[in-house]
XYZ file of C-alpha atoms in Angstrom:
575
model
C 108.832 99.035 102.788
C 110.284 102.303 102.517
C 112.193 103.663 98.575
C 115.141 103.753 100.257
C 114.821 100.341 101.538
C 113.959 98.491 98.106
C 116.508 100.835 96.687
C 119.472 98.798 99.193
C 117.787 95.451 97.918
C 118.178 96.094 94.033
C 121.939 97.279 94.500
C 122.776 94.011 95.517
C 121.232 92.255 92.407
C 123.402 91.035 90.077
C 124.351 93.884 87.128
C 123.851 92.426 83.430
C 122.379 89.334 84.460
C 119.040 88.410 82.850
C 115.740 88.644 84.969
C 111.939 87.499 84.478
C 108.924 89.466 83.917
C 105.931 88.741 86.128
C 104.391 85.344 85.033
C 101.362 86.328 82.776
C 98.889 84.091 80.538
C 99.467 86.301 77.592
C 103.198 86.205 77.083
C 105.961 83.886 77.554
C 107.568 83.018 80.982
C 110.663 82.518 79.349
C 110.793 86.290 78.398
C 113.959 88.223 79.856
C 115.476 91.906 80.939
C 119.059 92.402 81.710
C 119.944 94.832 84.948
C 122.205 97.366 83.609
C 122.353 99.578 86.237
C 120.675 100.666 90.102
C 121.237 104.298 91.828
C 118.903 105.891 94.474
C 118.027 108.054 91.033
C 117.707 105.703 88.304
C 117.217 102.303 87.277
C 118.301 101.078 84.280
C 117.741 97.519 81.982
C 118.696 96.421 78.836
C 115.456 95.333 76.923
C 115.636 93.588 73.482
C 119.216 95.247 73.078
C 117.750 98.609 73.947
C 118.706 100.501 77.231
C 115.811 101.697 79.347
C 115.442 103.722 82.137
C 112.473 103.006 84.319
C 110.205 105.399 86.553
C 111.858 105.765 89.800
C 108.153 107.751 90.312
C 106.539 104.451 89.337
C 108.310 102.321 92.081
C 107.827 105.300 94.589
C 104.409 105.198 93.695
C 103.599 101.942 94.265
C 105.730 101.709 97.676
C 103.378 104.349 98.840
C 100.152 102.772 97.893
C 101.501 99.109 99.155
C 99.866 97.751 102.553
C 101.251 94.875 104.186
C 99.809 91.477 103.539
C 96.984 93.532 100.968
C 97.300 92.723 97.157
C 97.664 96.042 95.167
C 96.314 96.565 91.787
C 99.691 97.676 89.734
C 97.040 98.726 86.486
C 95.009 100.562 88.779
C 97.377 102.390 90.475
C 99.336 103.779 87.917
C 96.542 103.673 85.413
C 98.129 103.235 81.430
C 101.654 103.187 83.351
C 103.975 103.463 80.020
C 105.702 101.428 78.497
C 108.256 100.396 81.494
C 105.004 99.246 84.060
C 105.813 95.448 83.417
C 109.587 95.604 84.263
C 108.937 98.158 87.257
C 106.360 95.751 89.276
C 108.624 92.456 88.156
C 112.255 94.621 90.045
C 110.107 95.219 92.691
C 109.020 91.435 93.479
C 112.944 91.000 92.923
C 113.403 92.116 96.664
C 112.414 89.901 99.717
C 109.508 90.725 100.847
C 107.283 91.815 97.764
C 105.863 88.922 96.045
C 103.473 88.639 92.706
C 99.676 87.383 92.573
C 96.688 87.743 89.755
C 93.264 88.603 91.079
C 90.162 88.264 87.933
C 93.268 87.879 85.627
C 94.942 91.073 86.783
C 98.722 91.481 88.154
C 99.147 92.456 91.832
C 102.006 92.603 94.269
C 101.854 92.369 97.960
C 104.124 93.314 100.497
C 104.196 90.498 103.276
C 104.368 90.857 106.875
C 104.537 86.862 107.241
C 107.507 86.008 105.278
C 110.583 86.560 102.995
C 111.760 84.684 99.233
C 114.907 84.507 98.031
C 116.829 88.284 96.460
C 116.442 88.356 92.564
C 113.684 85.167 92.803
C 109.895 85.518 91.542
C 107.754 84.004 94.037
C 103.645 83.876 94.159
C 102.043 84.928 97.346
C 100.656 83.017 99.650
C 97.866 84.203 102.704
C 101.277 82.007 105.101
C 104.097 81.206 104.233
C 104.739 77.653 102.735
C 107.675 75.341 104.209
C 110.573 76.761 101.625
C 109.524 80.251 103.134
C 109.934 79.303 106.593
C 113.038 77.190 105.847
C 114.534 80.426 104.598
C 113.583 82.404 107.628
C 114.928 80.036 110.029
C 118.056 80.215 108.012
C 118.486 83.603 108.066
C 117.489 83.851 112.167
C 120.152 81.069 112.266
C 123.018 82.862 110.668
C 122.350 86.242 112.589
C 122.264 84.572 115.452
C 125.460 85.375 117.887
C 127.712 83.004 119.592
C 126.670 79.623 121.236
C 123.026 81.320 120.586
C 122.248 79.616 117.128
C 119.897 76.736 118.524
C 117.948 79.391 120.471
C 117.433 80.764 117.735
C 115.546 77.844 116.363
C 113.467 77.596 119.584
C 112.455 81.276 118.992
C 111.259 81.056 115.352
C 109.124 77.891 115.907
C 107.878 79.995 119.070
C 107.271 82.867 116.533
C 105.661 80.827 113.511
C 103.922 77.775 115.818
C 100.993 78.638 115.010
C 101.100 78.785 110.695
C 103.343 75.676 111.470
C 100.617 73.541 113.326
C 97.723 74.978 111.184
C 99.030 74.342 107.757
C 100.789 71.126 109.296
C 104.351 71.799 108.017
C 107.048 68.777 109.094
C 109.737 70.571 111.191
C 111.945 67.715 109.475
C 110.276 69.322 105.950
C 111.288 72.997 107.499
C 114.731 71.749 108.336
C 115.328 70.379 104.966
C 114.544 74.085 103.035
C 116.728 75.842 105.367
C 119.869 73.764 104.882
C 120.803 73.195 108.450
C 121.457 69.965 109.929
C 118.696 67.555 109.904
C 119.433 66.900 113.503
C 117.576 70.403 114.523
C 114.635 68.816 113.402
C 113.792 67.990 117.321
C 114.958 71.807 118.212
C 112.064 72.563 115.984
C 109.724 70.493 117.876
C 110.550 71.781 120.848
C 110.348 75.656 120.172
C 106.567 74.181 118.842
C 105.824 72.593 122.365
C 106.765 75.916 123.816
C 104.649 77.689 121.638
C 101.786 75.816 122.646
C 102.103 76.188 126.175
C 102.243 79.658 125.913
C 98.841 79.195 123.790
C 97.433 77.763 126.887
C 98.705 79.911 129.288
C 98.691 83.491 127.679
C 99.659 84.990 131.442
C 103.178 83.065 131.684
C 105.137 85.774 130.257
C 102.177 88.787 130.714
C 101.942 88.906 126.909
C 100.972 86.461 124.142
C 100.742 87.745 120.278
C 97.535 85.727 119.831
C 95.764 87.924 122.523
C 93.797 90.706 120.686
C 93.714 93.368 123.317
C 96.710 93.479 124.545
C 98.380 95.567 127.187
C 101.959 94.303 126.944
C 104.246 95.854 129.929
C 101.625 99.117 130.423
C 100.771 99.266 133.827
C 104.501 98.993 134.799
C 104.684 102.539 133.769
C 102.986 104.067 137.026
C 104.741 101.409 139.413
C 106.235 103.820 141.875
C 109.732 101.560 141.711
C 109.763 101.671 137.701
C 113.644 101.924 137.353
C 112.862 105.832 135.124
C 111.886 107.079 138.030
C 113.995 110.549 138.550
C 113.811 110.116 142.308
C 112.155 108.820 145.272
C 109.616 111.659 145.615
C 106.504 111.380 144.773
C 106.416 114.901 142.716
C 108.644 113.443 140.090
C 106.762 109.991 139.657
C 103.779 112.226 139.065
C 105.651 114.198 136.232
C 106.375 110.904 134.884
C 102.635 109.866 134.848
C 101.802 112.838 132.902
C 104.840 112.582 130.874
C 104.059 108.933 129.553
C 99.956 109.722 129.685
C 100.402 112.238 126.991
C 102.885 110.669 124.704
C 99.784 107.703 124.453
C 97.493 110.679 123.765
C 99.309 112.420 121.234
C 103.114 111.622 120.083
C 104.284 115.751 120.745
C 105.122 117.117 124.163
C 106.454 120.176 125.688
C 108.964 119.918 128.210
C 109.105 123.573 130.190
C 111.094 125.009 133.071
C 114.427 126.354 134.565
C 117.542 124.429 133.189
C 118.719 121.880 135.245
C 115.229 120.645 136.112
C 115.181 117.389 135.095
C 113.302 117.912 131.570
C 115.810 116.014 129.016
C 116.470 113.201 131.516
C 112.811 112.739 131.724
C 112.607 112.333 128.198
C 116.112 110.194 127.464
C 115.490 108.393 130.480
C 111.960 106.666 129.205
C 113.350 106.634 125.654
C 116.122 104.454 127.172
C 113.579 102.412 129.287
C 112.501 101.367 125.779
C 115.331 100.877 123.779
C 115.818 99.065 120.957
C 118.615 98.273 119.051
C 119.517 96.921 115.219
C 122.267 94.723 114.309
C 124.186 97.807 113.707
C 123.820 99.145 116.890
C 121.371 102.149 115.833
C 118.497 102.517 118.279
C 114.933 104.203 118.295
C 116.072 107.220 120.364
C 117.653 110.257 118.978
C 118.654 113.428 120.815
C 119.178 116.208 118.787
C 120.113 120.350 120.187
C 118.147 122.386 118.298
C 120.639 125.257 117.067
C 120.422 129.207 117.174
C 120.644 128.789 113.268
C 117.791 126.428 112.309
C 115.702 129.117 109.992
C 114.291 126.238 107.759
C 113.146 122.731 107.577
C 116.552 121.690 105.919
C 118.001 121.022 109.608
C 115.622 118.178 109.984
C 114.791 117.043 106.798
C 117.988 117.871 104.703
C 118.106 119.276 101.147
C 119.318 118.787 97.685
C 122.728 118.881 96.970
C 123.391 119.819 92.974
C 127.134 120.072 93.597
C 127.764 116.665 95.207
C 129.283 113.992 93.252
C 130.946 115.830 91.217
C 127.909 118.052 90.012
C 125.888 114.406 89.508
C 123.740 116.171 92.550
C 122.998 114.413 95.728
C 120.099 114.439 98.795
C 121.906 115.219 101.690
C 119.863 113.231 104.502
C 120.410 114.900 107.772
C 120.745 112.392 111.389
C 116.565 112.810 111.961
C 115.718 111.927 107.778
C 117.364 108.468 108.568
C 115.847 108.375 112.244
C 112.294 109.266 110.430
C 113.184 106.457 107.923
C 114.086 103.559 110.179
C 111.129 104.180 112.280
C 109.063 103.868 109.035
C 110.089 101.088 108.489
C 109.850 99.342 112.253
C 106.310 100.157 113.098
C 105.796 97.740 116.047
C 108.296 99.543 118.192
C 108.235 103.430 119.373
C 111.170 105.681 118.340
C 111.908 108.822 120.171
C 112.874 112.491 118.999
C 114.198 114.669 121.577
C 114.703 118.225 119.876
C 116.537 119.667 122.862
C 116.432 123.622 123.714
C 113.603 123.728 121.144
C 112.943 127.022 121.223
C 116.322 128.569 120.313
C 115.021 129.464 117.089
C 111.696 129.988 116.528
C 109.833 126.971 116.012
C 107.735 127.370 113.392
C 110.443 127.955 110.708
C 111.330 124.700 111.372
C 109.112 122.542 112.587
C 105.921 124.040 110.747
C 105.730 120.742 108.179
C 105.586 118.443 111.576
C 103.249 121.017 113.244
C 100.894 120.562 109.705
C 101.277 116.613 108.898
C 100.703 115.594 112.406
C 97.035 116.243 112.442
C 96.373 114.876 109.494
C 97.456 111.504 110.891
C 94.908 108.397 111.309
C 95.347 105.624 113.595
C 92.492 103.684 112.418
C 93.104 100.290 110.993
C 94.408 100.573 107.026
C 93.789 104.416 107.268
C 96.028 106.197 104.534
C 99.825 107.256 105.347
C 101.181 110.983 105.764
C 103.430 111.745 103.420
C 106.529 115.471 103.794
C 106.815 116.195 100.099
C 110.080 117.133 100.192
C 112.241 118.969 96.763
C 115.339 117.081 95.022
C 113.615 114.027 97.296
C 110.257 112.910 96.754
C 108.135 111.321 99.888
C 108.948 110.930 102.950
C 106.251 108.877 105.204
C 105.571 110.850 108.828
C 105.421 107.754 110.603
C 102.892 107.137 113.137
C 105.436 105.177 115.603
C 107.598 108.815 115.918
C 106.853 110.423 119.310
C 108.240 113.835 119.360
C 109.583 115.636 122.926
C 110.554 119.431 123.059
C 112.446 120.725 125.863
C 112.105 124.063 126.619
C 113.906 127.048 128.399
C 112.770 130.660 129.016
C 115.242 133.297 128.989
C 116.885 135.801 126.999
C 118.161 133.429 124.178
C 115.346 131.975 123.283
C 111.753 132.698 121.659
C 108.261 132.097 122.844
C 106.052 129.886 121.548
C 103.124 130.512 119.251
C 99.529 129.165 120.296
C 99.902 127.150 116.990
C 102.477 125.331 119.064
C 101.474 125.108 122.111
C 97.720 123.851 120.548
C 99.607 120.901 119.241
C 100.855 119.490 122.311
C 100.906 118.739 126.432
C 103.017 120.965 128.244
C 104.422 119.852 131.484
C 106.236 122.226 133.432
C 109.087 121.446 135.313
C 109.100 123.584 138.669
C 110.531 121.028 141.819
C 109.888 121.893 145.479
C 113.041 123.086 147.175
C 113.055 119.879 149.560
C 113.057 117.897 146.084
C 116.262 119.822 144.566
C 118.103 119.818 148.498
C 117.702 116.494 148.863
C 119.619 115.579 145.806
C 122.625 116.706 147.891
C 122.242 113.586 150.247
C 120.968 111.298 147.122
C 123.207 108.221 145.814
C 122.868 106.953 142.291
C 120.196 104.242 142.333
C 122.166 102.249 139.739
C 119.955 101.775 137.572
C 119.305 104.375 134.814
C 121.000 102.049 132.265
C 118.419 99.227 132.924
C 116.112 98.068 129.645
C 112.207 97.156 129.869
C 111.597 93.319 129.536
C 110.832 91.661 126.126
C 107.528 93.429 124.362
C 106.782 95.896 126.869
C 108.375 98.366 123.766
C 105.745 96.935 121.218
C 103.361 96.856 124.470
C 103.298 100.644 124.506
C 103.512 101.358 120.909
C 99.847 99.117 121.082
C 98.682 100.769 123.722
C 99.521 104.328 122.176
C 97.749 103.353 118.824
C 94.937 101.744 120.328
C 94.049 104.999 122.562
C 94.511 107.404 118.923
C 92.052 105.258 117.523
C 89.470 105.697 119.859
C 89.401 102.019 120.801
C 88.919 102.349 124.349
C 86.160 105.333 124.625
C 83.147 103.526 125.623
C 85.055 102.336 128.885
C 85.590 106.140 129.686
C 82.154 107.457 128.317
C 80.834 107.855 131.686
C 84.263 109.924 132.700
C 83.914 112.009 129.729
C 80.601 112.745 130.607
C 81.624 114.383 133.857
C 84.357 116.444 132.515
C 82.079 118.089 130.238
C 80.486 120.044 132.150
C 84.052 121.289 133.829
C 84.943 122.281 130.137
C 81.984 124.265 129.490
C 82.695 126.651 132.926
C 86.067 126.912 131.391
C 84.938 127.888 127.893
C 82.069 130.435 128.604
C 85.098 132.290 130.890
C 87.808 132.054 128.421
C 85.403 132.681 125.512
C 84.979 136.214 127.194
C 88.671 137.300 126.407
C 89.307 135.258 123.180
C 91.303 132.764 124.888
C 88.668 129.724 124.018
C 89.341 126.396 123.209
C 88.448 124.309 119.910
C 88.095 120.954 118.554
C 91.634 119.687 118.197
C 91.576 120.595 122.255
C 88.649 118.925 123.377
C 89.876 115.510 121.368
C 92.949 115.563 122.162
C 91.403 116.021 126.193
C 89.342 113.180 125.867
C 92.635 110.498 124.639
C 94.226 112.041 127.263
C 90.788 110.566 129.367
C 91.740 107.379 127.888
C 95.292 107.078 128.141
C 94.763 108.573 131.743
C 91.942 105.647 132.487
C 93.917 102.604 130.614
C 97.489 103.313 132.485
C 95.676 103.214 136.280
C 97.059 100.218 137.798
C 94.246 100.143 140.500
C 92.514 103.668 141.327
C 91.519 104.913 138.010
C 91.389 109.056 137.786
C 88.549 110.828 138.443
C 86.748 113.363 135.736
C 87.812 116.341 138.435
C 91.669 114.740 138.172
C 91.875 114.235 134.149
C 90.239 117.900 134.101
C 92.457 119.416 136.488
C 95.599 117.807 134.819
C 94.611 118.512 130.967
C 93.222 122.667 131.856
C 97.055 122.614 133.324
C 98.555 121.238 130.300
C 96.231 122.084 126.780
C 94.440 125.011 127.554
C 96.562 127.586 130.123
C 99.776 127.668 128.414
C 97.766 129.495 125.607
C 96.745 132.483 128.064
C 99.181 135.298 128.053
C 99.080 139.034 128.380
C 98.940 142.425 130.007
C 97.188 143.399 133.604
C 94.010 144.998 131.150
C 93.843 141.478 128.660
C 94.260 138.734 131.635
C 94.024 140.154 134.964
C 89.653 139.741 135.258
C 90.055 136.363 133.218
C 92.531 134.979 135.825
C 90.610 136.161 138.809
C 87.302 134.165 137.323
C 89.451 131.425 136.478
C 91.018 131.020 140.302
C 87.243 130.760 141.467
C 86.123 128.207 138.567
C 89.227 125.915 140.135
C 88.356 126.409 143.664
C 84.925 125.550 142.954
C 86.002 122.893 141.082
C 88.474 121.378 143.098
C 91.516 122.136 140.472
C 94.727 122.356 142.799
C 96.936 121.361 139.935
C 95.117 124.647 137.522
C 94.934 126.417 140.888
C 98.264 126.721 141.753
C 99.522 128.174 138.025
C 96.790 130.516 137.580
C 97.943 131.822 141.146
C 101.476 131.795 139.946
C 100.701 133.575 136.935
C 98.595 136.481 138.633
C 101.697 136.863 140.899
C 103.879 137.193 138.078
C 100.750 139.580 136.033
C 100.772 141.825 139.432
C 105.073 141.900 139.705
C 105.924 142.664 136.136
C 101.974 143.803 134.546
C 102.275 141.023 132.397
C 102.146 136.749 132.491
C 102.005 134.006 130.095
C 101.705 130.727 131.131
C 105.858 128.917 130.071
């Protein structure tokens, strides 16, 4: 749950109306605060005829330190707490999803992940949810439900929930009865049940089942030849789609470089679209934003504080990617993608330095602590680990170069077609289908797959791959070190998830070392080499033998492109 989230819950609690504290053995249940008032900047009650304003740092607090489905020690966390720490934790279990629990006599909340109570009701956590919890979720699938789609619906939650239903034994009669619906659905109940446990037995029916523990929902689609994102026939742009998708898994920030009119946003709307999803209000988890000649701060991403607005009350003004940041927060199953178009416009680190800084302090281990922008007239704003970033990039007299703190911090892909490629667009139809959707969980599919490779889940499968690259590394290092142009830690990690990624997307042929190598010297450690005839020129000449020796042709053919460039104009970088 994000503060702006529980923020929308409390509005919609009844003002002046009297609510319970948490249930405690040393004070009476039967003891009362009245809501007086809720804004996104204070929260007021009326306790024992006295008006009190609570600590909207409190409740951010403990939003922050919540995990799903994890108890969280409210006199722990905020230590002494003041005199307002019992009415701030009892608001909070006011909304949905937060519920109360003691542990050795001590108050905790927990956020669930399982299940939803009542808005403005007190309700003690459970490890699943009991029958009056699922009777409210059915409801509330039920009602959202569109037209002549209501008893799918049903089907679909006792398909989602089968399994706490047949564990804990809950009557789908008993469900029916919590949720108010006709007692007649009782058999649409069973039968959403009987489908559940057929897809128990046969976990390869629809390629994915949520009780499988490593799964690979929908990846291997992404290097079919026919996948419908596919910018054309030719095999050149199926490959930049390979390496497109391969680093996004790797690391959520990629460079997009080349002439305009390549191809670079499609490549990146086009996937994005491939895994859309949408919200009941029509919002999806793409956003496609033009990065402006004027963007000299942070404020064009993130916003800023507004002491004028409401009439001088003052007022966060929340720019288009603040609430894209903030939904994704709070959907962490699914990806959501950022396409900062013509990034380099302005220079890039003016605005993008805070992304640039909190993205390597982010941890995809299991229960690993969340990255926070600390952001004035705000507060916190979580960098969400679902948020996969894609910078497209032209180079020409409007625009600036990129810094190697940049470039360091991402894949860059450049965008150069063969002539036949661009000519034969002349004769090229429209396939038809650019507007086509992936199937059901092949989004959540590769949001798995993508945290599963950041962790380092999947190294020992690719030990022996790593191994061999190694060595191809050090040739490049000892020649680079030479000139200054050497390559780090962040460089050689982020090489080795591209291994993975690289290894877990092969449909049948996995990579090679010599392939990974060839692509990730391409795309992580050349675009950092620039400079004069005297800087570059020996480097390049010792770096065209290490890839012929090698077997590079991917490496080969830039450096060759860049000591063209070094011998037409004295001087060559690598975008």
């Amino acid at each position: 749950m994000t503060f702006q989230e529980f923020i929308e819950s409390a509005k919609q609690l009844t003002i002046g109306v009297d609510y319970p504290y948490l249930p405690s053995p040393k004070s009476s249940d039967s003891k009362k605060y009245k809501l007086v008032e809720v804004t996104e900047d204070s929260i007021k009650v009326d306790r024992d005829g006295t008006t009190t304003t609570i600590s909207i740092p409190h409740i951010k607090t403990l939003i922050e330190n919540m995990k799903k489905d994890v108890p969280l020690d409210v006199e722990k966390t905020l230590g002494s707490g003041g005199n307002t720490r019992s009415i701030e934790e009892a608001i909070l279990c006011l909304t949905p999803k937060i519920y109360y629990t003691r542990i050795n006599n001590r108050k905790h909340i927990v956020e669930s992940s399982k299940s939803e109570h009542g808005l403005g009701v007190l309700e003690e956590w459970q490890e699943y949810p009991s029958a009056k919890d699922l009777g409210l979720i059915l409801k509330k699938m039920y009602d959202s439900a569109g037209d002549k789609q209501q008893v799918v619906s049903i089907h679909m939650f006792a398909i989602k929930y089968g399994k706490i239903i047949l564990e804990k034994n809950y009557k789908p009669s008993e469900i029916i009865n919590f949720s108010g619906l006709n007692e007649s659905y009782s058999s649409e109940v069973t039968k959403g049940i009987n489908i559940y446990k057929f897809l128990s037995a046969n976990p390869n029916f629809l390629q994915f089942n949520n009780d499988v523990e490593d799964s690979n929902i929908g990846v291997n689609f992404l290097l079919d030849s026919a996948a419908p994102f596919s910018l054309s026939k030719f095999t050149n742009n199926n490959s930049l789609f390979t390496r497109y998708i391969r680093s996004l898994l790797s690391k959520p920030f990629v460079i997009l470089s080349g002439n305009s009119g390549t191809g670079k946003t499609r490549i990146a709307t086009r996937f994005a679209k491939y895994l859309e999803k949408k919200n009941d209000s029509g919002m999806t988890n793409h956003l496609l934003i033009p990065v402006g000649a004027d963007w000299t701060d942070n404020t064009k991403i993130l916003g800023y504080y507004n002491p004028l607005a409401d009439n001088g009350a003052g007022k966060y003004e929340k720019t288009d990617v603040f609430r894209f940041i903030e939904r994704a927060g709070a959907n962490p199953e699914i990806p959501f993608f950022l396409i900062l178009d013509e990034m380099n416009l302005s220079h890039v680190e003016r605005y993008f330095s805070d992304f640039l800084s909190k993205m390597e302090l982010l941890d995809y281990k299991e229960n690993s602590e969340k990255v926070f922008f600390d952001i004035p007239g705000y507060g916190k704003l979580e960098l969400p680990k679902n948020l996969f970033i894609t910078g497209t990039v032209n180079i020409d007299e409007t625009t600036y170069m990129f810094s190697p703190k940049v470039l360091d911090r991402a894949n860059v892909i450049e965008f150069k077609p063969e002539m036949d490629d661009v000519l034969n667009n002349l004769l090229e139809t429209s396939s038809g289908d650019e507007g086509k959707v992936a199937e059901l969980g092949v989004a959540e599919g590769f949001m798995q797959l993508a945290n599963d490779i950041r962790s380092g889940k999947f190294q020992s499968e690719v030990q022996l791959i790593l191994n061999d690259i190694k060595p191809i590394l050090e040739s490049f290092y000892k020649e680079l070190e030479k000139c200054g142009f050497e390559f780090a830690y962040r460089t050689v990690k982020e090489i080795r998830l591209y291994a993975i990624a690289a290894y877990k997307t092969a449909e049948e042929k996995k990579p090679t070392a010599t392939e990974i190598a060839d692509i990730q010297i391409l795309q992580k450690i050349l675009p950092k080499i620039h400079g004069n005839k005297k800087q570059i020129g020996n480097l390049l000449d010792e770096l065209e033998k290490l890839c012929e020796e090698k077997d590079l042709p991917n490496s080969l053919a830039k450096i060759r492109q860049m000591k063209d460039k070094l011998n037409r104009f004295q001087y060559a970088s690598f975008i």
